[in-house]
Every structure is written in structure tokens, then in C-alpha cells.
Coordinates of C-alpha atoms in Angstrom, one line a residue:
M1 CA 1.1 37.1 -14.4
K2 CA 1.4 33.4 -14.9
V3 CA -2.2 32.8 -13.8
F4 CA -3.4 35.7 -16.2
T5 CA -1.4 34.2 -19.1
A6 CA -2.8 30.8 -18.4
I7 CA -6.4 32.2 -18.2
V8 CA -6.1 34.1 -21.6
S9 CA -4.4 30.9 -23.2
V10 CA -7.4 28.8 -22.0
F11 CA -9.9 31.1 -23.5
I12 CA -8.1 31.5 -26.9
G13 CA -7.1 27.6 -27.1
C14 CA -10.3 26.2 -25.9
C15 CA -12.8 28.6 -27.8
S16 CA -11.0 27.9 -31.1
N17 CA -10.9 24.1 -30.2
V18 CA -14.8 24.1 -29.9
V19 CA -15.0 25.7 -33.3
F20 CA -12.8 23.0 -34.9
L21 CA -14.6 20.2 -32.9
E22 CA -18.0 21.4 -34.1
L23 CA -16.8 21.5 -37.8
L24 CA -15.5 18.0 -37.3
V25 CA -18.6 16.5 -35.7
K26 CA -20.8 18.1 -38.5
E27 CA -18.7 16.3 -41.0
D28 CA -18.6 13.0 -38.9
P29 CA -20.3 12.6 -35.7
G30 CA -18.6 9.3 -35.0
S31 CA -15.2 10.9 -35.2
G32 CA -14.9 11.3 -31.3
N33 CA -12.4 8.4 -30.8
L34 CA -10.2 9.7 -33.7
I35 CA -10.2 13.2 -32.2
T36 CA -9.3 11.8 -28.7
F37 CA -6.4 9.6 -30.0
S38 CA -4.9 12.4 -32.1
Q39 CA -4.9 14.8 -29.2
F40 CA -3.4 12.1 -27.0
L41 CA -0.6 11.1 -29.4
F42 CA 0.4 14.7 -30.3
I43 CA 0.6 15.7 -26.4
A44 CA 2.4 12.7 -25.7
I45 CA 5.1 13.3 -28.4
E46 CA 5.6 16.8 -27.6
G47 CA 5.9 15.9 -23.9
F48 CA 8.3 13.1 -24.5
I49 CA 10.6 15.6 -26.5
F50 CA 10.3 18.9 -24.5
T51 CA 9.3 17.8 -21.1
M52 CA 10.9 14.3 -20.4
K53 CA 13.8 15.3 -22.6
F54 CA 13.7 12.1 -24.7
G55 CA 13.1 9.9 -21.6
T56 CA 16.2 11.3 -19.8
K57 CA 14.4 13.5 -17.2
K58 CA 13.4 11.6 -14.0
P59 CA 9.7 12.2 -13.0
K60 CA 9.1 14.3 -9.9
G61 CA 5.7 12.6 -9.1
G62 CA 4.8 9.0 -8.3
I63 CA 3.9 6.9 -11.3
W64 CA 1.1 5.2 -9.5
D65 CA -0.4 8.5 -8.5
Y66 CA -0.4 9.5 -12.1
A67 CA -1.8 6.2 -13.1
L68 CA -5.1 6.8 -11.1
L69 CA -5.1 10.2 -12.7
V70 CA -4.6 8.7 -16.0
V71 CA -7.6 6.4 -15.7
M72 CA -10.0 9.1 -14.8
F73 CA -8.7 11.4 -17.5
F74 CA -9.1 8.9 -20.2
V75 CA -12.4 7.8 -19.2
V76 CA -13.6 11.5 -19.1
N77 CA -12.2 12.3 -22.6
V78 CA -13.5 9.0 -24.2
C79 CA -17.1 9.7 -22.8
N80 CA -17.2 13.2 -23.7
N81 CA -16.0 12.7 -27.2
Y82 CA -17.8 9.3 -27.8
A83 CA -21.3 11.0 -26.7
F84 CA -21.5 12.8 -30.2
D85 CA -22.1 9.3 -31.6
F86 CA -25.3 9.0 -29.5
N87 CA -27.4 11.8 -30.8
I88 CA -25.9 14.4 -28.5
P89 CA -25.7 17.9 -30.4
M90 CA -23.1 20.3 -29.5
P91 CA -25.4 22.7 -27.3
L92 CA -26.7 19.8 -25.3
H93 CA -23.0 18.5 -24.8
M94 CA -22.2 22.1 -23.5
I95 CA -25.3 21.8 -21.0
F96 CA -23.6 18.9 -19.2
R97 CA -20.2 20.3 -19.2
A98 CA -21.5 23.6 -17.8
G99 CA -22.7 21.6 -14.8
S100 CA -19.0 20.9 -13.8
L101 CA -19.2 23.9 -11.1
I102 CA -22.0 22.2 -9.2
A103 CA -20.4 18.8 -9.5
N104 CA -17.1 20.2 -8.4
M105 CA -18.6 21.8 -5.3
I106 CA -20.6 18.7 -4.5
M107 CA -17.5 16.5 -4.7
G108 CA -15.4 19.1 -2.7
I109 CA -18.0 19.0 0.0
I110 CA -18.2 15.2 0.1
I111 CA -14.5 14.3 -0.3
L112 CA -12.6 17.5 1.2
K113 CA -15.3 18.3 3.6
K114 CA -15.0 22.0 2.3
V115 CA -17.6 24.5 3.5
Y116 CA -18.6 27.3 1.2
S117 CA -20.2 30.8 1.9
F118 CA -23.7 31.4 0.8
S119 CA -22.4 33.8 -2.0
K120 CA -20.4 30.8 -3.4
Y121 CA -23.5 28.8 -3.7
L122 CA -25.5 31.5 -5.1
S123 CA -23.0 32.5 -7.7
V124 CA -22.5 28.8 -8.8
G125 CA -26.2 28.2 -9.1
M126 CA -26.6 31.6 -11.3
I127 CA -23.8 30.6 -13.5
T128 CA -25.1 27.0 -14.1
V129 CA -28.7 28.1 -14.7
G130 CA -27.6 30.8 -17.0
I131 CA -25.7 28.5 -19.1
V132 CA -28.4 25.7 -19.0
I133 CA -30.9 28.4 -20.3
C134 CA -28.7 29.4 -23.2
T135 CA -28.0 25.8 -24.3
I136 CA -31.5 24.7 -23.8
I137 CA -32.7 27.4 -26.3
S138 CA -30.0 26.4 -28.6
S139 CA -31.2 22.7 -28.9
Q140 CA -34.9 22.3 -28.8
E141 CA -35.4 18.6 -30.0
V142 CA -33.6 15.3 -29.9
K143 CA -32.7 14.1 -33.4
R144 CA -30.2 11.7 -34.9
T145 CA -26.9 13.2 -35.3
G146 CA -25.2 10.3 -37.3
P147 CA -25.7 9.7 -41.1
V148 CA -29.2 8.8 -41.8
K149 CA -29.5 5.9 -44.4
D150 CA -32.3 6.4 -47.2
D151 CA -33.2 2.5 -46.9
L152 CA -33.7 2.8 -43.0
P153 CA -36.8 4.6 -41.5
V154 CA -36.3 7.0 -38.6
N155 CA -37.2 5.3 -35.3
E156 CA -37.8 8.0 -32.7
A157 CA -37.8 5.3 -29.9
E158 CA -34.5 4.0 -31.0
D159 CA -33.1 7.6 -31.4
F160 CA -34.3 8.3 -27.8
F161 CA -32.8 5.2 -26.3
W162 CA -29.3 6.1 -27.8
W163 CA -29.7 9.7 -26.7
V164 CA -30.3 8.3 -23.2
V165 CA -27.0 6.5 -23.5
G166 CA -25.2 9.7 -24.6
I167 CA -26.6 11.4 -21.6
S168 CA -25.4 8.8 -19.4
L169 CA -21.8 8.9 -20.9
L170 CA -22.0 12.7 -20.3
T171 CA -23.1 12.2 -16.6
V172 CA -20.2 9.9 -15.9
A173 CA -17.6 12.3 -17.5
L174 CA -19.1 15.2 -15.5
F175 CA -18.8 13.7 -11.9
L176 CA -15.5 12.1 -12.8
S177 CA -14.0 15.1 -14.1
A178 CA -15.0 16.7 -10.9
R179 CA -13.3 14.1 -8.8
M180 CA -10.2 14.3 -11.2
G181 CA -9.8 18.0 -10.5
I182 CA -9.9 17.5 -6.7
Y183 CA -7.5 14.5 -7.0
Q184 CA -5.2 16.9 -9.0
E185 CA -5.2 19.4 -6.1
V186 CA -4.3 16.9 -3.6
L187 CA -1.6 15.5 -5.9
Y188 CA 0.2 18.8 -6.3
K189 CA 0.3 19.3 -2.6
R190 CA 1.8 15.8 -2.1
H191 CA 4.4 16.0 -4.9
G192 CA 4.9 19.9 -5.8
K193 CA 3.7 21.7 -9.0
H194 CA 4.6 20.0 -12.1
P195 CA 1.8 20.8 -14.7
Y196 CA 3.7 19.6 -18.0
E197 CA 5.0 16.5 -16.3
A198 CA 1.4 15.5 -15.3
L199 CA 0.1 16.6 -18.7
F200 CA 2.6 14.2 -20.4
F201 CA 1.8 11.2 -18.2
T202 CA -1.9 11.7 -18.4
H203 CA -1.7 11.6 -22.2
T204 CA 1.1 9.0 -22.8
L205 CA 0.1 6.1 -20.2
P206 CA -3.5 5.8 -21.8
L207 CA -2.2 5.2 -25.4
P208 CA -2.1 1.6 -25.4
A209 CA -5.9 1.5 -24.4
F210 CA -6.7 2.9 -27.9
A211 CA -5.6 -0.4 -29.3
F212 CA -9.3 -1.8 -28.4
L213 CA -10.6 1.3 -30.5
Y214 CA -8.5 0.5 -33.3
S215 CA -10.9 -0.5 -36.0
N216 CA -13.3 2.6 -35.0
I217 CA -10.3 5.2 -35.3
A218 CA -9.0 3.6 -38.5
E219 CA -12.5 3.8 -40.1
H220 CA -13.0 7.4 -39.2
F221 CA -9.4 8.2 -40.4
M222 CA -10.1 6.9 -43.7
M223 CA -13.3 8.9 -43.9
A224 CA -11.3 12.0 -42.8
L225 CA -8.9 11.2 -45.7
N226 CA -11.6 11.0 -48.2
S227 CA -13.3 14.2 -47.1
P228 CA -13.8 17.0 -49.7
P229 CA -10.5 19.1 -50.4
L230 CA -10.0 22.4 -48.6
V231 CA -7.5 25.1 -49.8
I232 CA -5.4 26.5 -47.0
P233 CA -5.1 30.4 -47.9
I234 CA -1.7 31.0 -46.1
I235 CA 0.4 28.3 -47.9
N236 CA -2.1 27.8 -50.8
Y237 CA -2.1 24.1 -50.5
S238 CA -5.2 21.8 -50.7
A239 CA -5.9 19.0 -48.1
P240 CA -8.7 17.0 -47.0
Q241 CA -11.2 19.1 -45.1
S242 CA -11.5 16.9 -42.1
I243 CA -7.7 16.5 -41.7
V244 CA -7.4 20.2 -41.8
Y245 CA -10.0 20.5 -39.0
L246 CA -8.4 17.7 -37.1
I247 CA -4.9 19.4 -37.1
G248 CA -6.5 22.6 -35.8
D249 CA -8.3 20.8 -33.2
V250 CA -5.3 19.0 -32.0
L251 CA -3.2 22.2 -31.8
S252 CA -5.8 24.4 -30.2
Q253 CA -6.6 21.4 -27.6
Y254 CA -2.9 21.3 -26.8
M255 CA -2.9 25.2 -26.0
C256 CA -6.3 24.7 -24.0
I257 CA -5.2 21.7 -21.9
S258 CA -1.8 22.8 -21.1
S259 CA -3.0 26.0 -19.9
V260 CA -5.6 24.3 -17.7
Y261 CA -2.9 22.2 -16.1
V262 CA -0.9 25.3 -15.4
L263 CA -4.0 26.8 -13.7
T264 CA -4.5 23.7 -11.5
T265 CA -1.1 24.4 -10.2
E266 CA -1.8 28.0 -9.2
C267 CA -5.5 28.0 -8.2
T268 CA -8.0 25.8 -6.3
S269 CA -10.1 23.2 -8.2
L270 CA -13.2 25.2 -7.8
T271 CA -11.6 28.3 -9.3
V272 CA -10.2 26.5 -12.3
T273 CA -13.7 24.9 -12.8
L274 CA -15.1 28.6 -12.8
V275 CA -12.6 29.7 -15.4
I276 CA -13.3 26.6 -17.6
T277 CA -17.0 27.1 -17.2
L278 CA -16.7 30.7 -18.3
R279 CA -14.6 29.7 -21.2
K280 CA -17.4 27.2 -22.2
F281 CA -20.1 30.0 -21.9
V282 CA -18.0 32.2 -24.3
S283 CA -17.5 29.3 -26.5
L284 CA -21.3 28.8 -26.7
L285 CA -21.9 32.6 -27.6
F286 CA -19.2 32.4 -30.3
S287 CA -20.8 29.2 -31.6
L288 CA -24.2 31.1 -31.8
V289 CA -22.5 34.0 -33.8
Y290 CA -20.1 32.0 -36.0
F291 CA -22.9 29.5 -37.0
K292 CA -25.4 32.2 -37.3
N293 CA -27.8 31.0 -34.7
P294 CA -30.7 33.3 -33.3
F295 CA -29.6 35.2 -30.1
T296 CA -33.0 35.5 -28.2
V297 CA -34.2 37.2 -25.1
Y298 CA -33.5 33.8 -23.1
H299 CA -29.7 34.1 -24.3
W300 CA -29.8 37.5 -22.7
I301 CA -31.2 36.4 -19.5
G302 CA -28.6 33.5 -19.6
T303 CA -25.9 35.9 -20.3
I304 CA -27.0 38.4 -17.3
L305 CA -27.1 35.4 -14.9
V306 CA -23.6 34.1 -15.9
F307 CA -21.9 37.5 -15.6
S308 CA -23.8 38.5 -12.3
G309 CA -22.8 35.0 -10.8
T310 CA -19.1 35.5 -11.9
L311 CA -18.9 39.0 -10.1
I312 CA -20.4 37.4 -6.9
F313 CA -18.1 34.5 -7.1
T314 CA -14.9 36.6 -7.6
E315 CA -16.2 39.1 -5.0
V316 CA -15.4 41.9 -7.4
P317 CA -18.2 44.3 -5.7
Q318 CA -16.9 43.7 -2.4
K319 CA -13.3 44.2 -3.3
I320 CA -14.2 47.5 -5.0
K321 CA -16.2 48.6 -1.9
S322 CA -13.3 47.6 0.4
N323 CA -10.8 49.6 -1.9
L324 CA -13.2 52.8 -1.7
I325 CA -13.3 52.4 2.0
Q326 CA -9.5 52.3 2.3
K327 CA -9.0 55.3 0.1
E328 CA -11.5 57.1 2.1
D329 CA -9.6 56.2 5.4
V330 CA -6.4 57.2 3.9
K331 CA -7.7 60.7 2.8
S332 CA -9.3 61.0 6.3
V333 CA -6.0 60.3 8.1
K334 CA -4.0 62.7 5.7
S335 CA -6.6 65.5 6.4
K336 CA -6.3 65.0 10.2
K337 CA -2.6 65.2 9.9
V338 CA -2.8 68.5 7.8
K339 CA -4.9 70.0 10.6

């Protein structure tokens, strides 16, 4: 039940987070550092109050172990969010994050010396190809995502260079995220399962590092404050549009990431990555519908590949077949006893 609740929370929190993130990025593509800092600050404050009881609770895990996790977590988040400032549109951003299954499997083979069955390789390949097809069709060309100034001509070579920089950031984040997942798996085996404590430390310890990004964060915060007003229907109150989106992003991110941390204590790193990857696929489909993008035959092909790969990965057909065989055996035994 705990795993099921966490999975549902992952889908609700993370999918709504993608909507707020896309709204923010469309308003201000360079707001990645502001978004990351806001998320970290909120989760750190929440954790200090409710998890660490205002600093009176002694941590269960080792601080140095958390420190390494923190470095990886910080770099992954900054790279992912900062990539939007380098001509990376949302669908292309999803392409790389969809590759986390393969990255996780590669790191598991190299670091943990894991051996997977052919069905696992097949399912991971199908899921990844399916998502890549959907996202490639959703983003056909490289174009500048930042504000275009009227007095500056469009330079395709320069735009492509910065696009390559963005791709490099996403590649680093992809493999480092896979390594972080495996490290978490090892960490929980060593110190026990303490997901909310790990969540607190991974968001609190990196906060001083944001001092180096102060000017960028302050600049985009002022841009958010000066964004057009948006009336919030429930409370009938007007607030800057980007600030409303930012609050929604922070709250949905907390729901998303806290549920992911609970999952990491209950499931293997590859299984957690599968859940997150499927969530990303649902987010992509939701983005297509919400922002009224066309759903083509290629999207259907991608969808079929993803769901077929998921069925293979979770061994649903084998489990159904096994249950049917068991029921037949039980009926056979009962009929023999009656005779």
C-alpha cells in the first residue's frame, strides 16, 4: 500500500509539476536557477520543521555519505533546469530524461555488476525508443528559446553552439542521476530506510552553493515579480503570473520528489527509474493535450512501444499466465478429490 500511494503521488505531483514548469519556461526560459533554488529552499524549511524537529532530531545516516549524495543531486538539478537557457525546448528536454532507464541499467552493470534477463533489456529498449519517437516528433527543429532582441540578427551557428552546450548539460545530468540512484540504493542498505531525512539533507546542504548564482536568481525573481497579474479563482486574489506558477511548481515538486524518495527505500533503483520514466511519458502526453499539440501516428507508435515495454518489464503476461495455471491445478486437484 505504501508503494502504491507513493507511485500515485509521483504521477500526480510530477505531472502537475511539468505543467507549471512549462508555463514558467515559456514566460522566462532563463528562470532555471530561480526554480531550483525555490524548490530547495522550501523542502529544506519543511524538512527542518517536520523531519528534523527544528534540529533536535539526530540524523540516522552519515553526514559524509549524504554529502556525496548532495553534490550529485545539486549538479543534476542545476544542469537539468539550466539547460532551458541553452535553446533546449521542453520536448527535447524529455528525450534525455527518458533515457534514464538505459543509463541506470548501464551504471548498474558497470558498478553493481548486475546481470539482467533478455526481457529486461528488451523492455527498456522499447520504452526508451517509444518515448524518443514521441518527443522527436514533438520537437522538429532547433530554435532560440530565450528572448530575441530586435536589434540583434538571428545567428543559426551560434544558436546551434548553445544548443550543443545544453545537450552536454543534459547528458551529464542523465548519467549522474543514474549514478545517484544506485548510490541511494547502497546508502539505504548501509544505514536503513530514512527517505525524508535524505530528502532534507540533499536539499539543505547545497543551499550555500546558490550564493554563486545570486545575481542570476535575483534578476529572474524581479522578472517574475514584474510579470502580468493573474487572478486566482479560489481566493479571488491577483498576483504576478510567474510567482503563482512558481509556487505551484514548488509545491508539486515537493509532492513529486518526496514520493520518489519513499519509492527508493521500497524498490530497486531500476524499478524506481521505470516508474519515473513512465511518469515522464504521461507528462509528455498531457503536455501534448494541454498545449493542444497534434497527436500523430508516430505518437501512437511510441505509445504502443512504451506500454508494451512496460508490460514486459513488469512481467504482467507471465504473472497472469502463472495465476491461470495455478487455478487450473487447484481445480484439477479438487476434481480428483471429489472422484
